[in-house]
Tab-separated table of C-alpha atoms in Angstrom:
chain	number	residue	atom	x	y	z
A	16	MET	CA	-0.063	-0.052	0.016
A	17	ARG	CA	1.482	3.434	-1.037
A	18	HIS	CA	0.588	6.461	1.010
A	19	HIS	CA	1.306	10.181	0.212
A	20	ILE	CA	0.342	13.166	1.887
A	21	ALA	CA	-0.263	15.708	-0.932
A	22	ASP	CA	0.510	19.585	-0.670
A	23	PRO	CA	-1.993	20.819	1.789
A	24	ILE	CA	-2.575	23.989	-0.383
A	25	VAL	CA	-3.711	21.912	-3.440
A	26	HIS	CA	-7.365	20.561	-2.506
A	27	ARG	CA	-7.239	17.783	-5.165
A	28	GLU	CA	-11.028	17.018	-4.545
A	29	HIS	CA	-11.689	19.556	-7.445
A	30	TRP	CA	-8.983	19.369	-9.625
A	31	ARG	CA	-9.972	18.320	-13.246
A	32	GLU	CA	-8.292	17.550	-16.512
A	33	PRO	CA	-7.543	20.677	-18.537
A	34	GLU	CA	-9.954	19.301	-21.551
A	35	ASP	CA	-12.725	18.492	-19.133
A	36	ASP	CA	-15.624	20.677	-20.258
A	37	GLN	CA	-18.515	18.814	-18.390
A	38	LEU	CA	-20.522	20.281	-15.397
A	39	ARG	CA	-21.063	17.792	-12.471
A	40	LEU	CA	-23.411	17.866	-9.762
A	41	GLU	CA	-21.783	16.071	-6.854
A	42	CYS	CA	-24.358	14.055	-5.119
A	43	GLY	CA	-27.650	11.879	-5.253
A	44	VAL	CA	-29.448	10.879	-1.888
A	45	CYS	CA	-32.153	8.240	-0.966
A	46	GLY	CA	-33.716	7.216	2.327
A	47	VAL	CA	-36.466	4.576	2.967
A	48	TRP	CA	-38.086	4.054	6.539
A	49	GLY	CA	-40.661	1.488	7.474
A	50	ALA	CA	-39.910	-1.064	4.603
A	51	PRO	CA	-40.588	-4.846	5.001
A	52	GLU	CA	-37.884	-6.353	6.967
A	53	ASN	CA	-34.701	-6.544	5.224
A	54	GLU	CA	-36.029	-4.902	2.025
A	55	ALA	CA	-34.875	-1.274	2.538
A	56	SER	CA	-31.249	-1.671	1.122
A	57	SER	CA	-32.688	-3.165	-2.102
A	58	ILE	CA	-35.242	-0.382	-2.318
A	59	VAL	CA	-32.649	2.461	-1.754
A	60	ALA	CA	-30.386	0.641	-4.220
A	61	LEU	CA	-33.136	1.123	-6.709
A	62	GLY	CA	-33.503	4.505	-6.068
A	63	LEU	CA	-29.749	5.238	-6.165
A	64	HIS	CA	-29.681	3.515	-9.598
A	65	ALA	CA	-32.494	6.206	-10.929
A	66	LEU	CA	-29.959	9.063	-9.255
A	67	GLN	CA	-26.833	7.803	-11.110
A	68	HIS	CA	-26.842	10.870	-13.013
A	69	ARG	CA	-26.061	12.942	-10.129
A	70	GLY	CA	-22.938	11.087	-9.425
A	71	GLN	CA	-21.235	8.054	-11.188
A	72	GLU	CA	-17.745	7.830	-9.256
A	73	ALA	CA	-18.807	6.155	-5.866
A	74	CYS	CA	-21.850	5.161	-3.888
A	75	GLY	CA	-22.655	3.761	-0.422
A	76	ILE	CA	-25.643	2.337	1.622
A	77	ALA	CA	-26.031	2.093	5.564
A	78	SER	CA	-28.956	0.238	6.790
A	79	VAL	CA	-30.482	-0.227	10.649
A	80	HIS	CA	-31.432	-3.574	11.873
A	81	ASP	CA	-32.243	-4.609	15.325
A	82	ASP	CA	-30.406	-1.353	16.586
A	83	ARG	CA	-27.488	-2.108	14.587
A	84	PHE	CA	-25.818	-0.211	11.738
A	85	TYR	CA	-24.574	-1.952	8.406
A	86	THR	CA	-22.790	0.208	6.098
A	87	GLU	CA	-20.901	-0.697	2.432
A	88	ARG	CA	-19.191	2.004	0.467
A	89	HIS	CA	-17.538	1.501	-2.863
A	90	GLN	CA	-16.058	3.493	-5.718
A	91	GLY	CA	-17.960	2.455	-8.933
A	92	LEU	CA	-21.379	2.462	-10.177
A	93	VAL	CA	-24.511	1.584	-8.227
A	94	GLY	CA	-25.251	-1.718	-10.446
A	95	GLU	CA	-21.557	-2.757	-9.625
A	96	ALA	CA	-21.689	-2.277	-6.105
A	97	PHE	CA	-25.410	-3.227	-5.378
A	98	GLY	CA	-26.689	-5.517	-8.129
A	99	ASN	CA	-26.639	-8.737	-6.519
A	100	ALA	CA	-29.078	-10.963	-4.589
A	101	GLU	CA	-26.967	-10.863	-1.404
A	102	LEU	CA	-27.530	-7.485	-0.964
A	103	THR	CA	-30.464	-7.716	1.661
A	104	THR	CA	-28.184	-10.266	3.711
A	105	ARG	CA	-25.317	-7.712	3.864
A	106	LEU	CA	-27.400	-4.725	4.340
A	107	PRO	CA	-30.385	-6.073	6.308
A	108	GLY	CA	-33.171	-4.003	8.094
A	109	GLY	CA	-36.494	-2.149	7.415
A	110	ALA	CA	-34.657	1.272	7.099
A	111	ALA	CA	-31.526	2.437	4.966
A	112	VAL	CA	-30.020	5.710	3.381
A	113	GLY	CA	-28.069	5.968	0.543
A	114	HIS	CA	-25.779	8.083	-1.439
A	115	THR	CA	-24.224	8.271	-5.005
A	116	ARG	CA	-21.443	10.522	-5.578
A	117	TYR	CA	-19.180	12.534	-8.267
A	118	SER	CA	-15.672	13.582	-7.414
A	119	THR	CA	-13.015	14.989	-9.856
A	120	ALA	CA	-10.016	13.012	-10.445
A	121	GLY	CA	-8.128	12.432	-7.298
A	122	GLY	CA	-11.275	12.867	-5.180
A	123	SER	CA	-12.870	9.363	-5.038
A	124	PHE	CA	-11.229	8.503	-1.740
A	125	LEU	CA	-13.184	5.485	0.266
A	126	ARG	CA	-13.008	7.745	3.290
A	127	ASN	CA	-14.887	10.513	1.199
A	128	ILE	CA	-17.695	8.157	0.129
A	129	GLN	CA	-20.854	8.490	2.083
A	130	PRO	CA	-23.162	7.729	3.962
A	131	MET	CA	-21.034	8.987	6.805
A	132	PHE	CA	-21.558	7.116	10.069
A	133	ALA	CA	-20.700	8.174	13.752
A	134	ASP	CA	-21.355	6.878	17.023
A	135	LEU	CA	-22.728	9.484	19.512
A	136	ASP	CA	-23.813	9.163	23.075
A	137	GLN	CA	-27.300	8.692	21.809
A	138	GLY	CA	-26.154	6.045	19.256
A	139	GLY	CA	-25.232	5.917	15.806
A	140	ILE	CA	-26.214	8.369	12.835
A	141	ALA	CA	-25.612	7.978	9.262
A	142	ILE	CA	-25.783	10.928	7.021
A	143	ALA	CA	-26.099	11.613	3.352
A	144	HIS	CA	-25.608	15.120	1.778
A	145	ASN	CA	-26.231	16.480	-1.558
A	146	GLY	CA	-24.942	20.076	-1.937
A	147	ASN	CA	-21.763	21.925	-0.653
A	148	LEU	CA	-21.240	24.020	2.425
A	149	THR	CA	-19.749	27.552	1.810
A	150	ASN	CA	-18.359	27.658	5.266
A	151	PHE	CA	-17.011	24.568	5.553
A	152	LYS	CA	-13.253	25.475	5.536
A	153	HIS	CA	-14.037	28.111	8.317
A	154	LEU	CA	-16.105	25.524	10.455
A	155	HIS	CA	-13.266	23.234	9.615
A	156	GLY	CA	-10.557	25.151	11.333
A	157	GLN	CA	-12.852	25.947	14.205
A	158	LEU	CA	-13.513	21.949	15.080
A	159	VAL	CA	-10.088	21.022	14.722
A	160	SER	CA	-8.654	23.621	16.897
A	161	GLU	CA	-11.252	22.527	19.636
A	162	GLY	CA	-9.813	18.946	19.223
A	163	ALA	CA	-12.081	17.424	16.500
A	164	ILE	CA	-10.393	14.686	14.248
A	165	PHE	CA	-11.599	14.476	10.564
A	166	GLN	CA	-11.397	11.184	8.817
A	167	SER	CA	-12.220	12.787	5.220
A	168	THR	CA	-12.061	16.001	3.593
A	169	SER	CA	-15.946	16.068	3.021
A	170	ASP	CA	-17.973	18.906	4.256
A	171	SER	CA	-20.335	16.348	5.219
A	172	GLU	CA	-18.155	15.162	8.154
A	173	ALA	CA	-18.138	18.691	9.546
A	174	ILE	CA	-22.047	18.257	10.143
A	175	LEU	CA	-21.406	14.989	12.112
A	176	HIS	CA	-18.695	16.769	14.121
A	177	LEU	CA	-21.410	19.952	14.836
A	178	ILE	CA	-24.270	17.056	15.727
A	179	ALA	CA	-21.869	15.257	18.137
A	180	ARG	CA	-20.662	18.668	19.967
A	181	SER	CA	-24.113	20.147	20.292
A	182	ARG	CA	-25.339	20.507	24.019
A	183	LYS	CA	-29.042	19.901	23.290
A	184	ALA	CA	-30.552	16.398	24.555
A	185	LYS	CA	-32.450	15.164	21.640
A	186	ILE	CA	-30.929	13.938	18.558
A	187	ILE	CA	-33.354	15.904	16.332
A	188	ASP	CA	-32.514	19.236	18.258
A	189	ARG	CA	-28.800	18.296	17.935
A	190	PHE	CA	-29.429	18.069	14.102
A	191	ILE	CA	-31.211	21.562	14.118
A	192	ASP	CA	-28.354	22.909	16.095
A	193	ALA	CA	-26.090	21.796	13.540
A	194	LEU	CA	-27.909	23.164	10.487
A	195	GLY	CA	-27.969	26.511	12.217
A	196	ARG	CA	-24.168	26.681	11.772
A	197	ILE	CA	-23.778	25.706	8.134
A	198	GLU	CA	-24.166	27.861	5.298
A	199	GLY	CA	-24.731	26.815	1.421
A	200	GLY	CA	-26.805	24.444	-0.450
A	201	TYR	CA	-27.671	21.185	0.766
A	202	ALA	CA	-30.454	18.164	1.017
A	203	LEU	CA	-29.834	15.960	3.896
A	204	VAL	CA	-30.958	12.510	4.770
A	205	ALA	CA	-30.063	11.082	8.222
A	206	GLN	CA	-30.682	7.755	9.624
A	207	THR	CA	-30.550	6.814	13.378
A	208	ARG	CA	-31.821	3.694	15.046
A	209	PHE	CA	-35.285	5.025	15.527
A	210	LYS	CA	-36.037	7.714	13.005
A	211	MET	CA	-34.777	9.179	9.627
A	212	ILE	CA	-34.508	12.839	9.155
A	213	GLY	CA	-34.701	15.030	6.107
A	214	ALA	CA	-33.662	18.609	5.663
A	215	ARG	CA	-33.435	21.112	3.033
A	216	ASP	CA	-31.480	24.316	2.933
A	217	PRO	CA	-33.235	27.631	3.794
A	218	LEU	CA	-33.225	28.733	-0.042
A	219	GLY	CA	-34.054	25.302	-1.579
A	220	ILE	CA	-31.081	25.261	-3.634
A	221	ARG	CA	-30.857	21.535	-3.719
A	222	PRO	CA	-33.941	19.509	-4.301
A	223	LEU	CA	-35.422	16.898	-1.933
A	224	VAL	CA	-38.610	15.045	-2.448
A	225	LEU	CA	-40.672	12.897	-0.275
A	226	GLY	CA	-42.767	9.599	-1.212
A	227	LYS	CA	-44.362	6.419	-0.129
A	228	VAL	CA	-43.919	3.051	-1.360
A	229	GLY	CA	-46.501	0.874	0.608
A	230	GLU	CA	-46.299	1.785	4.258
A	231	ALA	CA	-42.783	2.953	3.649
A	232	TRP	CA	-41.531	6.678	3.494
A	233	VAL	CA	-39.022	7.494	0.884
A	234	LEU	CA	-36.857	10.647	0.580
A	235	ALA	CA	-34.934	11.175	-2.649
A	236	SER	CA	-33.173	14.075	-4.683
A	237	GLU	CA	-35.552	13.532	-7.625
A	238	THR	CA	-39.060	12.108	-8.409
A	239	CYS	CA	-37.324	9.761	-11.005
A	240	ALA	CA	-36.266	7.941	-7.953
A	241	LEU	CA	-39.604	7.369	-6.749
A	242	ASP	CA	-40.931	6.337	-10.148
A	243	THR	CA	-38.054	3.671	-10.230
A	244	ILE	CA	-39.178	2.182	-6.713
A	245	GLY	CA	-42.775	2.361	-7.324
A	246	ALA	CA	-43.355	5.039	-4.697
A	247	THR	CA	-46.205	7.520	-4.860
A	248	PHE	CA	-44.961	11.261	-5.021
A	249	ILE	CA	-46.227	13.068	-1.729
A	250	ARG	CA	-44.699	16.375	-2.053
A	251	ASP	CA	-41.417	18.285	-2.330
A	252	ILE	CA	-39.628	19.017	1.236
A	253	GLU	CA	-40.034	22.686	1.566
A	254	HIS	CA	-36.954	25.255	1.681
A	255	GLY	CA	-35.747	25.267	5.059
A	256	GLU	CA	-38.043	22.226	6.342
A	257	VAL	CA	-36.677	19.459	8.512
A	258	VAL	CA	-39.167	16.379	8.363
A	259	VAL	CA	-38.723	13.493	11.123
A	260	ILE	CA	-40.198	9.913	10.262
A	261	ASP	CA	-40.398	7.401	13.027
A	262	GLU	CA	-43.015	4.962	14.256
A	263	GLU	CA	-45.616	7.788	14.978
A	264	GLY	CA	-45.498	8.807	11.398
A	265	LEU	CA	-44.050	12.264	9.772
A	266	THR	CA	-43.346	15.581	11.996
A	267	SER	CA	-42.678	18.573	9.832
A	268	ILE	CA	-40.215	21.483	11.592
A	269	LYS	CA	-39.415	24.860	10.355
A	270	PRO	CA	-36.934	25.752	12.701
A	271	PHE	CA	-35.299	29.015	11.107
A	272	PRO	CA	-37.046	32.267	9.968
A	273	GLY	CA	-38.722	32.217	6.710
A	274	ARG	CA	-37.057	33.159	3.307
A	275	ALA	CA	-38.248	33.326	-0.266
A	276	ALA	CA	-37.195	30.099	-2.113
A	277	ARG	CA	-34.577	30.235	-4.593
A	278	PRO	CA	-34.038	26.697	-6.372
A	279	CYS	CA	-31.081	26.205	-8.424
A	280	LEU	CA	-31.669	26.727	-12.109
A	281	PHE	CA	-29.059	24.408	-13.227
A	282	GLU	CA	-31.367	21.374	-12.024
A	283	TYR	CA	-33.693	22.387	-15.112
A	284	VAL	CA	-30.878	23.279	-17.608
A	285	TYR	CA	-28.735	20.171	-17.144
A	286	PHE	CA	-28.774	18.007	-13.844
A	287	ALA	CA	-32.118	16.802	-13.311
A	288	ARG	CA	-33.402	13.972	-15.283
A	289	PRO	CA	-35.872	15.128	-18.101
A	290	ASP	CA	-38.733	12.612	-16.388
A	291	SER	CA	-38.312	14.132	-12.854
A	292	VAL	CA	-40.567	16.956	-11.501
A	293	VAL	CA	-38.741	19.416	-9.603
A	294	ASN	CA	-40.338	22.046	-7.496
A	295	GLY	CA	-43.596	21.361	-9.184
A	296	ARG	CA	-42.266	21.751	-12.593
A	297	SER	CA	-41.699	19.106	-15.250
A	298	VAL	CA	-38.018	18.995	-16.259
A	299	TYR	CA	-38.727	18.058	-19.591
A	300	ASN	CA	-41.497	20.656	-20.420
A	301	VAL	CA	-39.031	23.304	-19.021
A	302	ARG	CA	-36.368	22.341	-21.280
A	303	LYS	CA	-38.700	22.280	-24.344
A	304	GLU	CA	-39.767	25.612	-23.601
A	305	MET	CA	-36.336	26.915	-23.303
A	306	GLY	CA	-35.716	25.639	-26.906
A	307	ARG	CA	-38.910	27.365	-28.159
A	308	ARG	CA	-37.783	30.838	-26.391
A	309	LEU	CA	-34.127	30.216	-27.872
A	310	ALA	CA	-35.807	29.930	-31.327
A	311	ARG	CA	-37.683	33.165	-30.623
A	312	GLU	CA	-34.539	34.886	-29.801
A	313	PHE	CA	-32.183	33.516	-32.321
A	314	GLN	CA	-33.830	32.905	-35.611
A	315	VAL	CA	-31.715	31.607	-38.532
A	316	ASP	CA	-32.088	30.080	-41.883
A	317	ALA	CA	-31.325	26.599	-41.471
A	318	ASP	CA	-32.401	22.827	-42.769
A	319	VAL	CA	-31.894	20.876	-39.647
A	320	VAL	CA	-31.888	21.109	-35.806
A	321	VAL	CA	-29.650	18.801	-34.255
A	322	PRO	CA	-29.357	18.245	-30.550
A	323	VAL	CA	-26.196	17.311	-28.475
A	324	PRO	CA	-27.293	14.291	-26.877
A	325	ASP	CA	-28.509	13.565	-24.349
A	326	SER	CA	-29.398	16.880	-22.431
A	327	GLY	CA	-29.851	18.902	-25.620
A	328	VAL	CA	-32.546	16.841	-26.784
A	329	PRO	CA	-35.738	18.497	-25.271
A	330	ALA	CA	-34.362	22.070	-26.099
A	331	ALA	CA	-33.889	21.075	-29.679
A	332	LEU	CA	-37.181	19.629	-29.690
A	333	GLY	CA	-38.632	22.768	-28.670
A	334	TYR	CA	-36.487	24.745	-31.062
A	335	ALA	CA	-37.722	22.648	-33.901
A	336	GLN	CA	-41.383	22.914	-33.176
A	337	GLU	CA	-41.211	26.693	-32.722
A	338	SER	CA	-39.101	27.712	-35.647
A	339	GLY	CA	-40.610	24.854	-38.054
A	340	ILE	CA	-37.050	23.542	-38.960
A	341	PRO	CA	-36.852	19.500	-38.938
A	342	TYR	CA	-35.428	17.738	-36.307
A	343	GLU	CA	-32.858	15.389	-36.871
A	344	MET	CA	-30.605	13.047	-34.739
A	345	GLY	CA	-27.478	14.234	-36.381
A	346	ILE	CA	-25.233	13.109	-33.427
A	347	ILE	CA	-25.473	9.551	-32.076
A	348	ARG	CA	-24.301	9.231	-28.782
A	349	SER	CA	-22.897	5.990	-27.464
A	350	HIS	CA	-24.016	4.915	-24.195
A	351	TYR	CA	-21.592	1.526	-23.730
A	352	LEU	CA	-18.104	3.419	-23.068
A	353	GLY	CA	-18.432	2.975	-19.319
A	354	ARG	CA	-17.998	5.556	-16.757
A	355	THR	CA	-13.940	5.781	-16.527
A	356	PHE	CA	-12.667	5.617	-20.362
A	357	ILE	CA	-9.334	6.992	-19.289
A	358	GLN	CA	-7.101	7.342	-22.268
A	359	PRO	CA	-3.118	7.437	-21.658
A	360	SER	CA	-2.135	10.403	-23.954
A	361	GLN	CA	-3.711	13.637	-24.687
A	362	GLY	CA	-3.988	12.522	-28.785
A	363	ALA	CA	-6.207	9.524	-27.523
A	364	ARG	CA	-8.239	11.480	-25.182
A	365	GLN	CA	-9.110	14.115	-27.978
A	366	LYS	CA	-10.672	11.139	-29.850
A	367	GLY	CA	-12.717	10.556	-26.845
A	368	VAL	CA	-15.493	12.844	-28.107
A	369	ARG	CA	-15.858	10.934	-31.321
A	370	MET	CA	-16.451	7.894	-29.593
A	371	LYS	CA	-18.993	9.510	-27.346
A	372	HIS	CA	-20.663	11.420	-29.966
A	373	SER	CA	-20.322	10.271	-33.384
A	374	PRO	CA	-21.822	12.665	-36.491
A	375	ASN	CA	-24.778	10.919	-38.576
A	376	ARG	CA	-23.396	11.981	-41.981
A	377	ALA	CA	-26.812	11.044	-43.513
A	378	ALA	CA	-28.571	13.669	-41.474
A	379	LEU	CA	-25.689	16.527	-41.811
A	380	GLU	CA	-24.343	16.240	-45.251
A	381	GLY	CA	-24.846	19.303	-47.194
A	382	LYS	CA	-27.070	20.971	-44.593
A	383	ARG	CA	-27.268	24.104	-42.904
A	384	VAL	CA	-27.352	22.874	-39.074
A	385	VAL	CA	-28.588	24.379	-35.936
A	386	LEU	CA	-26.569	22.659	-32.996
A	387	ILE	CA	-28.300	22.745	-29.715
A	388	ASP	CA	-26.586	22.316	-26.401
A	389	ASP	CA	-27.690	22.714	-23.197
A	390	SER	CA	-24.766	25.003	-22.066
A	391	ILE	CA	-21.158	25.965	-22.922
A	392	VAL	CA	-18.682	25.981	-20.254
A	393	ARG	CA	-15.216	25.914	-21.423
A	394	GLY	CA	-16.059	25.291	-25.282
A	395	THR	CA	-13.667	22.508	-25.568
A	396	THR	CA	-16.303	19.730	-26.199
A	397	SER	CA	-18.415	22.443	-28.311
A	398	LEU	CA	-15.483	23.078	-30.645
A	399	LYS	CA	-14.687	19.171	-31.193
A	400	LEU	CA	-18.584	18.710	-31.923
A	401	VAL	CA	-18.513	21.521	-34.643
A	402	ARG	CA	-15.707	20.229	-36.302
A	403	ALA	CA	-17.015	16.774	-36.219
A	404	VAL	CA	-20.619	18.058	-37.792
A	405	ARG	CA	-18.572	19.906	-40.496
A	406	ALA	CA	-16.445	16.834	-41.286
A	407	ALA	CA	-19.589	14.940	-41.726
A	408	GLY	CA	-20.499	17.416	-44.701
A	409	ALA	CA	-22.493	20.083	-42.898
A	410	LYS	CA	-22.562	23.202	-45.017
A	411	GLU	CA	-23.147	25.690	-42.164
A	412	VAL	CA	-23.211	25.377	-38.331
A	413	HIS	CA	-25.095	27.658	-36.208
A	414	LEU	CA	-24.584	27.054	-32.466
A	415	ARG	CA	-27.243	27.634	-29.729
A	416	SER	CA	-26.931	27.494	-25.990
A	417	ALA	CA	-30.273	26.695	-24.134
A	418	SER	CA	-29.015	28.445	-21.149
A	419	PRO	CA	-27.342	32.031	-20.863
A	420	GLN	CA	-23.803	32.491	-20.659
A	421	ILE	CA	-21.796	30.838	-17.880
A	422	LEU	CA	-19.805	33.819	-16.158
A	423	PHE	CA	-19.207	33.081	-12.588
A	424	PRO	CA	-18.424	29.736	-10.683
A	425	ASP	CA	-20.549	27.685	-8.296
A	426	PHE	CA	-20.177	26.978	-4.633
A	427	TYR	CA	-23.140	25.066	-3.630
A	428	GLY	CA	-22.474	21.487	-5.135
A	429	ILE	CA	-21.757	21.882	-8.810
A	430	ASP	CA	-18.269	21.066	-9.675
A	431	MET	CA	-17.531	24.112	-12.031
A	432	PRO	CA	-14.188	25.992	-13.452
A	433	GLU	CA	-12.949	29.006	-12.012
A	434	ARG	CA	-14.246	32.236	-13.716
A	435	THR	CA	-10.927	32.437	-15.922
A	436	GLN	CA	-11.694	29.064	-17.383
A	437	LEU	CA	-15.067	29.853	-18.177
A	438	MET	CA	-15.543	30.850	-22.004
A	439	ALA	CA	-18.327	33.266	-21.784
A	440	ALA	CA	-16.576	35.176	-18.878
A	441	THR	CA	-13.289	35.573	-20.629
A	442	HIS	CA	-14.466	36.284	-24.468
A	443	THR	CA	-16.609	38.565	-26.453
A	444	MET	CA	-19.323	36.928	-28.387
A	445	GLU	CA	-17.584	37.440	-31.584
A	446	GLU	CA	-14.215	35.971	-30.224
A	447	MET	CA	-16.554	32.919	-28.983
A	448	ARG	CA	-18.023	32.449	-32.552
A	449	ALA	CA	-14.452	32.567	-33.930
A	450	ILE	CA	-12.955	30.047	-31.607
A	451	LEU	CA	-15.945	27.703	-31.854
A	452	GLU	CA	-15.715	27.961	-35.625
A	453	VAL	CA	-19.402	28.405	-36.195
A	454	ASP	CA	-21.381	30.562	-38.542
A	455	SER	CA	-23.348	31.821	-35.810
A	456	LEU	CA	-23.516	31.777	-32.092
A	457	GLY	CA	-26.433	32.417	-29.751
A	458	PHE	CA	-27.217	31.952	-26.009
A	459	LEU	CA	-30.950	32.162	-24.198
A	460	SER	CA	-31.413	35.392	-22.548
A	461	ILE	CA	-31.478	35.335	-18.542
A	462	ASP	CA	-35.335	36.639	-18.930
A	463	GLY	CA	-35.859	33.992	-21.738
A	464	LEU	CA	-34.867	31.166	-19.194
A	465	TYR	CA	-37.280	32.875	-16.332
A	466	ASP	CA	-40.104	32.967	-19.043
A	467	ALA	CA	-39.437	29.378	-19.552
A	468	MET	CA	-39.622	28.572	-15.913
A	469	GLY	CA	-43.167	30.366	-15.955
A	470	VAL	CA	-42.457	33.161	-13.711
A	471	GLY	CA	-41.971	35.876	-16.279
A	472	PRO	CA	-38.741	38.447	-16.249
A	473	ARG	CA	-36.380	38.012	-13.683
A	474	ASN	CA	-36.782	40.041	-10.357
A	475	ALA	CA	-33.473	41.881	-9.837
A	476	ASP	CA	-34.262	42.793	-6.389
A	477	LEU	CA	-35.659	39.518	-5.237
A	478	PRO	CA	-34.565	36.885	-7.768
A	479	GLN	CA	-36.822	33.788	-8.060
A	480	PHE	CA	-34.221	31.415	-8.700
A	481	THR	CA	-30.359	30.873	-7.778
A	482	ASP	CA	-28.888	31.849	-10.723
A	483	HIS	CA	-25.392	33.174	-9.875
A	484	TYR	CA	-23.561	31.354	-12.586
A	485	PHE	CA	-25.247	33.657	-14.820
A	486	THR	CA	-25.600	36.849	-12.813
A	487	GLY	CA	-22.989	36.919	-9.992
A	488	ASP	CA	-25.813	37.213	-7.711
A	489	TYR	CA	-25.059	34.612	-4.880
A	490	PRO	CA	-27.971	33.759	-2.849
A	491	THR	CA	-25.753	33.094	0.343
A	492	ARG	CA	-22.395	34.459	1.890
A	493	LEU	CA	-19.187	32.738	0.572
A	494	VAL	CA	-17.681	32.532	3.973
A	495	ASP	CA	-14.724	30.611	2.729
A	496	ARG	CA	-14.362	32.725	-0.168
A	497	GLU	CA	-14.365	35.774	1.778
A	498	ILE	CA	-11.938	34.916	4.163
A	499	GLU	CA	-9.620	33.656	1.005
A	500	GLU	CA	-10.155	37.002	-0.736
A	501	GLY	CA	-9.433	38.947	2.485
A	502	GLY	CA	-5.917	37.374	2.603
A	503	ARG	CA	-6.419	35.017	5.203
A	504	ASP	CA	-6.571	31.297	5.579
A	505	ALA	CA	-10.156	30.192	5.195
A	506	ARG	CA	-9.144	26.706	6.389
A	507	GLY	CA	-7.604	27.601	9.668
A	508	SER	CA	-5.936	24.445	9.577
A	509	GLN	CA	-4.275	21.993	6.924
A	510	LEU	CA	-6.397	19.919	4.636
A	511	SER	CA	-4.116	17.237	3.894
A	512	LEU	CA	-5.377	14.486	1.760
A	513	LEU	CA	-4.199	11.117	2.270
A	514	VAL	CA	-3.966	9.262	-1.179
A	515	THR	CA	-4.101	5.427	-0.952
A	516	ALA	CA	-3.475	2.947	-3.714
């Protein structure tokens, strides 16, 4: 076994390949309470499988049986880890919580995989967290200075420490006490011996839904997980709400002052599965409406509308329907490359986009093409696709983004490059058009996106959604960032990473 203490200045959890042009949401969560004996873990595994798009690097499940906790955490896909008949024997019980996780290269350490578990004086607790705390480094420094020992570099562990150090008597009060000290975007599902707890951040940035399958309660990141396990959707967990599920049923608590909700727009633009309903809105219908609005804002004479599959498909359908230009599958996406198609050389990596997205010459040759993508980040993937479409014989390529220009980084659970690496933040429209080698370029306007959401123009004084990646209007304090920019070390202590192989 090889051990290496990385330079504490470099937080490799958020390191990515220079050519990496994908946005990634870092987590999906699912919990079940009150399932038939020994069936909870298999139900959670099915739910996590439906949430695989929210995290493909690692997964874990913790179950409760006869007052004992059983946990497994694995690198890899849910089906690889939890797809066999022995699952309910390994993870018995009628209650379980699970997590599927994405991390960038160098961050899939076993100790960072959730659910995270801790033994408290009142018994064990397992916690699964989707989102990101904007004051984690600040809290980490405080907790370490008080003697806390961290086993991971995950902000989720800080929540466990805060629960453990609370002076409150009841576990739910300790949980709420911990929530009062964290900032950022989060959806949490926690499991104790006797109850399941769900919580959503005060602005509702990250989603969390409630359902029932038979007599069992389910908490999950998206409704697609409920559909997969055959559960009935009950409602969204409200922003700032804490729900407690035990033998007496469900109790709703709203421990903090009320604030207007601001859900994350990127759930609709890219992250949520199109068959999910997020905050009462069909993701599929919203994406189609984005395409319609885009067609109204950027008309062009063309022969075919072609989506960048899979995330650009609904918007391209809307664009085609609104514009009257025929829709064609001009790019075919391979679904069989696996999650870790790693090439040893840059030249081989550059061929990766052609293996994942193959141009369909029959639909492209001699055509004026409107190419629809959900967003443009660095532009590296977009350029490769444009060149592939032209190589297949397209006469013109007009690139359209179904979201506004991404101008600012995210700190609430989206793995996004720094501002200096965002194409739209560092180039004019004409410069981007030239770099991307397209005949024309267009981005959906911010008001067009808000219109597609059905809320009219954006309210500049009180925005209806979290949209800082487009506007720079962050909905919460960025405590760690503020401290760093003020010239002080936000960590308060060294975040060394133990790499094992």
